[in-house]
PDB file of C-alpha atoms and ligand atoms in Angstrom:
ATOM      1  CA  MET Z   1       0.000   0.000   0.000  1.00  0.00           C
ATOM      2  CA  SER Z   2       1.357   3.453  -0.938  1.00  0.00           C
ATOM      3  CA  PHE Z   3       1.617   6.424   1.463  1.00  0.00           C
ATOM      4  CA  LYS Z   4      -1.329   7.947  -0.425  1.00  0.00           C
ATOM      5  CA  GLU Z   5      -3.597   5.011   0.432  1.00  0.00           C
ATOM      6  CA  LYS Z   6      -2.367   5.000   4.023  1.00  0.00           C
ATOM      7  CA  TYR Z   7      -3.021   8.726   4.533  1.00  0.00           C
ATOM      8  CA  ALA Z   8      -6.360   8.471   2.728  1.00  0.00           C
ATOM      9  CA  ARG Z   9      -7.470   5.854   5.262  1.00  0.00           C
ATOM     10  CA  ILE Z  10      -6.537   7.877   8.339  1.00  0.00           C
ATOM     11  CA  SER Z  11      -7.401  11.394   7.119  1.00  0.00           C
ATOM     12  CA  ARG Z  12     -10.699  11.502   8.987  1.00  0.00           C
ATOM     13  CA  TYR Z  13      -9.011  10.501  12.263  1.00  0.00           C
ATOM     14  CA  TYR Z  14      -5.732  12.363  11.743  1.00  0.00           C
ATOM     15  CA  GLU Z  15      -6.528  15.263  14.118  1.00  0.00           C
ATOM     16  CA  LEU Z  16      -7.621  12.821  16.811  1.00  0.00           C
ATOM     17  CA  LEU Z  17      -4.575  10.571  16.412  1.00  0.00           C
ATOM     18  CA  GLU Z  18      -2.173  13.513  16.546  1.00  0.00           C
ATOM     19  CA  ARG Z  19      -3.836  15.251  19.497  1.00  0.00           C
ATOM     20  CA  PRO Z  20      -1.350  13.917  22.104  1.00  0.00           C
ATOM     21  CA  LEU Z  21       1.479  15.497  20.071  1.00  0.00           C
ATOM     22  CA  ASP Z  22      -0.233  18.873  19.577  1.00  0.00           C
ATOM     23  CA  ARG Z  23       1.266  20.485  22.675  1.00  0.00           C
ATOM     24  CA  PHE Z  24       4.751  19.729  21.322  1.00  0.00           C
ATOM     25  CA  PHE Z  25       4.264  20.340  17.600  1.00  0.00           C
ATOM     26  CA  CYS Z  26       1.577  23.027  17.243  1.00  0.00           C
ATOM     27  CA  PRO Z  27       3.688  25.798  18.851  1.00  0.00           C
ATOM     28  CA  LEU Z  28       6.398  24.868  16.337  1.00  0.00           C
ATOM     29  CA  ARG Z  29       3.921  24.987  13.444  1.00  0.00           C
ATOM     30  CA  LYS Z  30       2.870  28.449  14.623  1.00  0.00           C
ATOM     31  CA  LYS Z  31       6.507  29.547  14.835  1.00  0.00           C
ATOM     32  CA  ALA Z  32       7.299  28.124  11.374  1.00  0.00           C
ATOM     33  CA  VAL Z  33       4.416  30.020   9.755  1.00  0.00           C
ATOM     34  CA  SER Z  34       5.504  33.248  11.495  1.00  0.00           C
ATOM     35  CA  PHE Z  35       8.608  33.255   9.262  1.00  0.00           C
ATOM     36  CA  ILE Z  36       6.597  33.617   6.042  1.00  0.00           C
ATOM     37  CA  GLU Z  37       7.768  36.432   3.770  1.00  0.00           C
ATOM     38  CA  GLY Z  38       5.819  37.993   0.890  1.00  0.00           C
ATOM     39  CA  ARG Z  39       2.256  37.348  -0.276  1.00  0.00           C
ATOM     40  CA  ARG Z  40       2.546  34.351  -2.597  1.00  0.00           C
ATOM     41  CA  VAL Z  41       2.897  31.281  -0.385  1.00  0.00           C
ATOM     42  CA  LEU Z  42       2.858  27.579  -1.184  1.00  0.00           C
ATOM     43  CA  GLU Z  43       2.380  24.910   1.465  1.00  0.00           C
ATOM     44  CA  VAL Z  44       3.345  21.418   0.350  1.00  0.00           C
ATOM     45  CA  GLY Z  45       1.874  18.327   2.058  1.00  0.00           C
ATOM     46  CA  VAL Z  46      -0.722  20.441   3.867  1.00  0.00           C
ATOM     47  CA  GLY Z  47      -2.525  17.264   5.023  1.00  0.00           C
ATOM     48  CA  VAL Z  48      -5.722  18.054   6.931  1.00  0.00           C
ATOM     49  CA  GLY Z  49      -4.511  21.629   7.421  1.00  0.00           C
ATOM     50  CA  LYS Z  50      -2.994  21.710  10.887  1.00  0.00           C
ATOM     51  CA  THR Z  51      -0.961  24.831  10.047  1.00  0.00           C
ATOM     52  CA  LEU Z  52      -3.849  26.804   8.526  1.00  0.00           C
ATOM     53  CA  ARG Z  53      -4.997  28.602  11.657  1.00  0.00           C
ATOM     54  CA  TYR Z  54      -1.604  30.310  11.920  1.00  0.00           C
ATOM     55  CA  TYR Z  55      -1.745  32.019   8.507  1.00  0.00           C
ATOM     56  CA  GLY Z  56      -2.482  35.712   8.215  1.00  0.00           C
ATOM     57  CA  ARG Z  57      -5.332  36.982   6.057  1.00  0.00           C
ATOM     58  CA  ASN Z  58      -2.877  38.966   3.884  1.00  0.00           C
ATOM     59  CA  VAL Z  59      -1.339  35.782   2.448  1.00  0.00           C
ATOM     60  CA  GLU Z  60      -2.378  34.278  -0.909  1.00  0.00           C
ATOM     61  CA  LEU Z  61      -1.977  30.651   0.006  1.00  0.00           C
ATOM     62  CA  CYS Z  62      -1.767  27.761  -2.394  1.00  0.00           C
ATOM     63  CA  ALA Z  63      -1.788  24.417  -0.583  1.00  0.00           C
ATOM     64  CA  VAL Z  64      -1.076  21.020  -2.109  1.00  0.00           C
ATOM     65  CA  ASP Z  65      -1.178  17.432  -0.962  1.00  0.00           C
ATOM     66  CA  ALA Z  66      -1.132  14.086  -2.757  1.00  0.00           C
ATOM     67  CA  VAL Z  67      -4.156  12.804  -0.818  1.00  0.00           C
ATOM     68  CA  PRO Z  68      -7.592  14.117  -1.886  1.00  0.00           C
ATOM     69  CA  GLU Z  69      -9.329  13.038   1.355  1.00  0.00           C
ATOM     70  CA  ALA Z  70      -6.907  15.142   3.457  1.00  0.00           C
ATOM     71  CA  LEU Z  71      -7.063  18.072   1.061  1.00  0.00           C
ATOM     72  CA  GLU Z  72     -10.864  18.215   1.316  1.00  0.00           C
ATOM     73  CA  ILE Z  73     -10.691  18.487   5.110  1.00  0.00           C
ATOM     74  CA  ALA Z  74      -8.073  21.256   4.803  1.00  0.00           C
ATOM     75  CA  ARG Z  75     -10.197  23.101   2.245  1.00  0.00           C
ATOM     76  CA  LYS Z  76     -13.194  23.170   4.623  1.00  0.00           C
ATOM     77  CA  LYS Z  77     -10.967  24.378   7.462  1.00  0.00           C
ATOM     78  CA  ALA Z  78      -9.608  27.244   5.341  1.00  0.00           C
ATOM     79  CA  ARG Z  79     -13.125  28.289   4.370  1.00  0.00           C
ATOM     80  CA  LYS Z  80     -14.143  28.456   8.057  1.00  0.00           C
ATOM     81  CA  LEU Z  81     -11.030  30.478   8.829  1.00  0.00           C
ATOM     82  CA  GLY Z  82     -11.779  32.889   5.966  1.00  0.00           C
ATOM     83  CA  LEU Z  83      -8.360  32.376   4.390  1.00  0.00           C
ATOM     84  CA  ASN Z  84      -7.474  33.460   0.890  1.00  0.00           C
ATOM     85  CA  ALA Z  85      -6.424  29.940  -0.093  1.00  0.00           C
ATOM     86  CA  CYS Z  86      -6.635  27.502  -2.975  1.00  0.00           C
ATOM     87  CA  PHE Z  87      -6.110  23.762  -2.741  1.00  0.00           C
ATOM     88  CA  GLN Z  88      -4.677  21.491  -5.391  1.00  0.00           C
ATOM     89  CA  LEU Z  89      -4.024  17.789  -5.590  1.00  0.00           C
ATOM     90  CA  ALA Z  90      -0.308  17.557  -6.384  1.00  0.00           C
ATOM     91  CA  ASP Z  91       2.873  15.670  -5.634  1.00  0.00           C
ATOM     92  CA  VAL Z  92       5.729  17.690  -4.190  1.00  0.00           C
ATOM     93  CA  GLU Z  93       8.039  15.727  -6.501  1.00  0.00           C
ATOM     94  CA  ASN Z  94       6.267  17.203  -9.511  1.00  0.00           C
ATOM     95  CA  LEU Z  95       4.691  20.548  -8.628  1.00  0.00           C
ATOM     96  CA  PRO Z  96       2.211  21.956 -11.174  1.00  0.00           C
ATOM     97  CA  PHE Z  97       3.567  25.514 -10.987  1.00  0.00           C
ATOM     98  CA  PRO Z  98       5.894  27.517 -13.204  1.00  0.00           C
ATOM     99  CA  ASP Z  99       9.440  28.319 -12.080  1.00  0.00           C
ATOM    100  CA  GLU Z 100       9.856  31.185  -9.597  1.00  0.00           C
ATOM    101  CA  SER Z 101       6.155  31.414  -8.621  1.00  0.00           C
ATOM    102  CA  PHE Z 102       6.297  31.824  -4.822  1.00  0.00           C
ATOM    103  CA  ASP Z 103       7.844  34.099  -2.184  1.00  0.00           C
ATOM    104  CA  THR Z 104       7.743  31.386   0.513  1.00  0.00           C
ATOM    105  CA  VAL Z 105       7.238  27.627   0.551  1.00  0.00           C
ATOM    106  CA  VAL Z 106       6.218  25.897   3.798  1.00  0.00           C
ATOM    107  CA  SER Z 107       6.622  22.201   4.568  1.00  0.00           C
ATOM    108  CA  SER Z 108       5.597  20.796   7.936  1.00  0.00           C
ATOM    109  CA  PHE Z 109       6.329  17.141   8.741  1.00  0.00           C
ATOM    110  CA  VAL Z 110       6.258  16.105   5.079  1.00  0.00           C
ATOM    111  CA  PHE Z 111       9.773  15.039   4.073  1.00  0.00           C
ATOM    112  CA  CYS Z 112       9.723  12.023   6.419  1.00  0.00           C
ATOM    113  CA  THR Z 113       7.259  10.504   3.919  1.00  0.00           C
ATOM    114  CA  VAL Z 114       8.073  11.873   0.433  1.00  0.00           C
ATOM    115  CA  PRO Z 115       9.324   8.847  -1.563  1.00  0.00           C
ATOM    116  CA  ASP Z 116      12.095  10.802  -3.339  1.00  0.00           C
ATOM    117  CA  PRO Z 117      12.936  13.664  -0.950  1.00  0.00           C
ATOM    118  CA  GLU Z 118      15.707  15.047  -3.153  1.00  0.00           C
ATOM    119  CA  LYS Z 119      13.291  15.457  -6.046  1.00  0.00           C
ATOM    120  CA  GLY Z 120      10.852  17.211  -3.690  1.00  0.00           C
ATOM    121  CA  VAL Z 121      13.481  19.643  -2.395  1.00  0.00           C
ATOM    122  CA  ARG Z 122      14.549  20.449  -5.963  1.00  0.00           C
ATOM    123  CA  GLU Z 123      10.941  21.161  -6.914  1.00  0.00           C
ATOM    124  CA  ILE Z 124      10.572  23.573  -3.987  1.00  0.00           C
ATOM    125  CA  LEU Z 125      13.756  25.290  -5.122  1.00  0.00           C
ATOM    126  CA  ARG Z 126      12.414  25.545  -8.666  1.00  0.00           C
ATOM    127  CA  VAL Z 127       9.060  27.135  -7.758  1.00  0.00           C
ATOM    128  CA  LEU Z 128      10.589  29.637  -5.330  1.00  0.00           C
ATOM    129  CA  LYS Z 129      11.528  33.086  -6.578  1.00  0.00           C
ATOM    130  CA  PRO Z 130      15.267  33.832  -6.412  1.00  0.00           C
ATOM    131  CA  GLY Z 131      15.963  34.920  -2.819  1.00  0.00           C
ATOM    132  CA  GLY Z 132      12.677  33.291  -1.717  1.00  0.00           C
ATOM    133  CA  ARG Z 133      12.412  31.453   1.562  1.00  0.00           C
ATOM    134  CA  ALA Z 134      11.656  27.802   2.255  1.00  0.00           C
ATOM    135  CA  ILE Z 135      10.497  26.880   5.747  1.00  0.00           C
ATOM    136  CA  PHE Z 136      10.936  23.263   6.750  1.00  0.00           C
ATOM    137  CA  LEU Z 137       9.551  21.922  10.016  1.00  0.00           C
ATOM    138  CA  GLU Z 138      10.520  18.287   9.833  1.00  0.00           C
ATOM    139  CA  HIS Z 139      11.189  15.330  12.027  1.00  0.00           C
ATOM    140  CA  THR Z 140      14.666  14.031  11.373  1.00  0.00           C
ATOM    141  CA  LYS Z 141      17.434  11.763  12.563  1.00  0.00           C
ATOM    142  CA  SER Z 142      18.536  12.933  16.019  1.00  0.00           C
ATOM    143  CA  ASP Z 143      21.913  14.439  16.949  1.00  0.00           C
ATOM    144  CA  SER Z 144      22.038  11.829  19.703  1.00  0.00           C
ATOM    145  CA  ILE Z 145      23.304   8.374  18.668  1.00  0.00           C
ATOM    146  CA  LEU Z 146      21.562   6.943  21.727  1.00  0.00           C
ATOM    147  CA  LEU Z 147      18.175   8.369  20.741  1.00  0.00           C
ATOM    148  CA  ASN Z 148      18.619   7.124  17.186  1.00  0.00           C
ATOM    149  CA  TYR Z 149      19.314   3.569  18.351  1.00  0.00           C
ATOM    150  CA  LEU Z 150      16.965   3.380  21.305  1.00  0.00           C
ATOM    151  CA  VAL Z 151      13.972   5.377  20.080  1.00  0.00           C
ATOM    152  CA  LEU Z 152      13.965   6.130  16.349  1.00  0.00           C
ATOM    153  CA  LEU Z 153      15.354   2.830  15.018  1.00  0.00           C
ATOM    154  CA  PRO Z 154      12.720   0.715  16.843  1.00  0.00           C
ATOM    155  CA  LEU Z 155      10.054   3.059  15.414  1.00  0.00           C
ATOM    156  CA  LYS Z 156      11.293   2.662  11.838  1.00  0.00           C
ATOM    157  CA  VAL Z 157       9.369  -0.494  10.960  1.00  0.00           C
ATOM    158  CA  PRO Z 158       6.019   0.374  12.645  1.00  0.00           C
ATOM    159  CA  LEU Z 159       6.063   3.902  11.176  1.00  0.00           C
ATOM    160  CA  LYS Z 160       6.912   2.505   7.738  1.00  0.00           C
ATOM    161  CA  VAL Z 161       4.023   0.057   7.945  1.00  0.00           C
ATOM    162  CA  ILE Z 162       1.481   2.562   9.259  1.00  0.00           C
ATOM    163  CA  LEU Z 163       2.426   5.760   7.390  1.00  0.00           C
ATOM    164  CA  ASP Z 164       5.424   5.135   5.114  1.00  0.00           C
ATOM    165  CA  ASP Z 165       7.223   7.494   7.506  1.00  0.00           C
ATOM    166  CA  ASP Z 166      10.993   7.240   8.002  1.00  0.00           C
ATOM    167  CA  PRO Z 167      12.046   8.692  11.387  1.00  0.00           C
ATOM    168  CA  LEU Z 168      15.738   8.581  10.438  1.00  0.00           C
ATOM    169  CA  ARG Z 169      15.604  10.882   7.407  1.00  0.00           C
ATOM    170  CA  GLU Z 170      18.319  13.545   7.237  1.00  0.00           C
ATOM    171  CA  THR Z 171      16.224  16.246   5.582  1.00  0.00           C
ATOM    172  CA  HIS Z 172      18.394  18.926   7.219  1.00  0.00           C
ATOM    173  CA  ARG Z 173      21.454  17.686   5.292  1.00  0.00           C
ATOM    174  CA  LEU Z 174      19.504  17.590   2.041  1.00  0.00           C
ATOM    175  CA  VAL Z 175      18.266  21.167   2.539  1.00  0.00           C
ATOM    176  CA  ARG Z 176      21.825  22.364   3.278  1.00  0.00           C
ATOM    177  CA  ARG Z 177      22.912  20.968  -0.096  1.00  0.00           C
ATOM    178  CA  TYR Z 178      20.491  23.103  -2.117  1.00  0.00           C
ATOM    179  CA  PHE Z 179      19.749  26.220  -0.042  1.00  0.00           C
ATOM    180  CA  ASP Z 180      21.533  28.855   1.999  1.00  0.00           C
ATOM    181  CA  VAL Z 181      20.419  27.900   5.493  1.00  0.00           C
ATOM    182  CA  GLU Z 182      19.611  30.968   7.604  1.00  0.00           C
ATOM    183  CA  LEU Z 183      18.491  29.152  10.728  1.00  0.00           C
ATOM    184  CA  GLU Z 184      18.431  25.549  11.855  1.00  0.00           C
ATOM    185  CA  GLU Z 185      16.730  25.141  15.194  1.00  0.00           C
ATOM    186  CA  SER Z 186      16.986  21.745  16.798  1.00  0.00           C
ATOM    187  CA  HIS Z 187      14.206  20.490  19.104  1.00  0.00           C
ATOM    188  CA  TYR Z 188      14.131  17.338  21.219  1.00  0.00           C
ATOM    189  CA  ASN Z 189      17.767  16.561  20.372  1.00  0.00           C
ATOM    190  CA  GLY Z 190      17.203  17.061  16.659  1.00  0.00           C
ATOM    191  CA  ILE Z 191      14.195  14.752  16.367  1.00  0.00           C
ATOM    192  CA  VAL Z 192      12.412  17.861  15.107  1.00  0.00           C
ATOM    193  CA  ARG Z 193      14.092  20.713  13.224  1.00  0.00           C
ATOM    194  CA  LEU Z 194      12.871  24.077  12.088  1.00  0.00           C
ATOM    195  CA  ILE Z 195      14.922  25.182   9.107  1.00  0.00           C
ATOM    196  CA  LEU Z 196      14.785  28.537   7.337  1.00  0.00           C
ATOM    197  CA  ALA Z 197      16.423  28.222   3.951  1.00  0.00           C
ATOM    198  CA  ARG Z 198      16.975  30.863   1.312  1.00  0.00           C
ATOM    199  CA  LYS Z 199      17.048  30.131  -2.432  1.00  0.00           C
ATOM    200  CA  PRO Z 200      20.304  31.574  -3.732  1.00  0.00           C
ATOM    201  CA  LEU Z 201      19.866  34.647  -5.935  1.00  0.00           C
ATOM    202  CA  GLN Z 202      21.885  33.072  -8.724  1.00  0.00           C
ATOM    203  CA  GLY Z 203      22.371  29.566 -10.083  1.00  0.00           C
TER     204      GLY Z 203
HETATM  205  C1  LIG K 301       2.621  13.810   8.576  1.00  0.00           C
HETATM  206  S1  LIG K 301       1.523  14.542   7.450  1.00  0.00           S
HETATM  207  C2  LIG K 301       1.742  16.264   7.812  1.00  0.00           C
HETATM  208  C3  LIG K 301       0.579  17.098   7.406  1.00  0.00           C
HETATM  209  C4  LIG K 301       0.666  18.585   7.751  1.00  0.00           C
HETATM  210  N1  LIG K 301       1.697  19.251   6.981  1.00  0.00           N
HETATM  211  C5  LIG K 301       0.884  18.791   9.221  1.00  0.00           C
HETATM  212  O1  LIG K 301       1.781  19.527   9.615  1.00  0.00           O
HETATM  213  O2  LIG K 301       0.118  18.194  10.004  1.00  0.00           O
HETATM  214  C6  LIG K 301       2.393  14.366   5.907  1.00  0.00           C
HETATM  215  C7  LIG K 301       1.580  14.858   4.729  1.00  0.00           C
HETATM  216  O3  LIG K 301       2.455  14.943   3.607  1.00  0.00           O
HETATM  217  C8  LIG K 301       1.782  14.473   2.481  1.00  0.00           C
HETATM  218  N2  LIG K 301       2.774  14.000   1.496  1.00  0.00           N
HETATM  219  C9  LIG K 301       3.725  13.082   1.682  1.00  0.00           C
HETATM  220  N3  LIG K 301       4.431  12.888   0.558  1.00  0.00           N
HETATM  221  C10 LIG K 301       3.907  13.748  -0.361  1.00  0.00           C
HETATM  222  C11 LIG K 301       4.201  14.006  -1.709  1.00  0.00           C
HETATM  223  N4  LIG K 301       5.166  13.333  -2.367  1.00  0.00           N
HETATM  224  N5  LIG K 301       3.491  14.947  -2.346  1.00  0.00           N
HETATM  225  C12 LIG K 301       2.495  15.618  -1.703  1.00  0.00           C
HETATM  226  N6  LIG K 301       2.146  15.386  -0.426  1.00  0.00           N
HETATM  227  C13 LIG K 301       2.852  14.456   0.245  1.00  0.00           C
HETATM  228  C14 LIG K 301       0.899  13.351   3.007  1.00  0.00           C
HETATM  229  O4  LIG K 301      -0.160  13.067   2.110  1.00  0.00           O
HETATM  230  C15 LIG K 301       0.441  13.934   4.332  1.00  0.00           C
HETATM  231  O5  LIG K 301      -0.749  14.662   4.191  1.00  0.00           O
END
């Protein structure tokens, strides 16, 4: 079963399942969104829209996800919040937007699942305007060898089976390869990272 089928199945219960983690992750989602620059914003892997309540009304948001069931829930949430937002079914590995379309791209807890993360990061780079900002809030391999072996490694198989999620991804290293990193904030020993990354002005 693909990640799309897995997320489609749990979309309706996603908020409920994640509730125990909200006190840890929602303040970080709010902080991530506070770093948005400019009006034209893309959120990739928006899921059921857990970041939406943090967006300002001045933003023209375009939100994509590969799972229609999740996207529909997010769309309803945005309508209730009165956001200026559009929703599109799309894969972050193949974004349906021209080059240099957005001032900011937001990704929150997405790259642990994207099948080809390098392709996804390159697509974000492509659709960002030169000098545009990418905001990644991602769960990643820890800085602590002990945590990696004792906590994340044992979670690898169950998370793969349930969500196609890899808790040992090194998204931070991938981002460093393509962007100028302005800030990399490590939380819970690097299990979660907030990364602000700037698209270089040239090349
Ligand atoms: C863990 S959820 C996070 C959802 C939301 N961003 C949040 O912060 O709660 C991961 C989301 O990324 C989406 N996703 C994963 N890989 C994707 C891809 N290649 N293209 C588009 N969406 C993807 C999944 O469908 C899912 O909705």
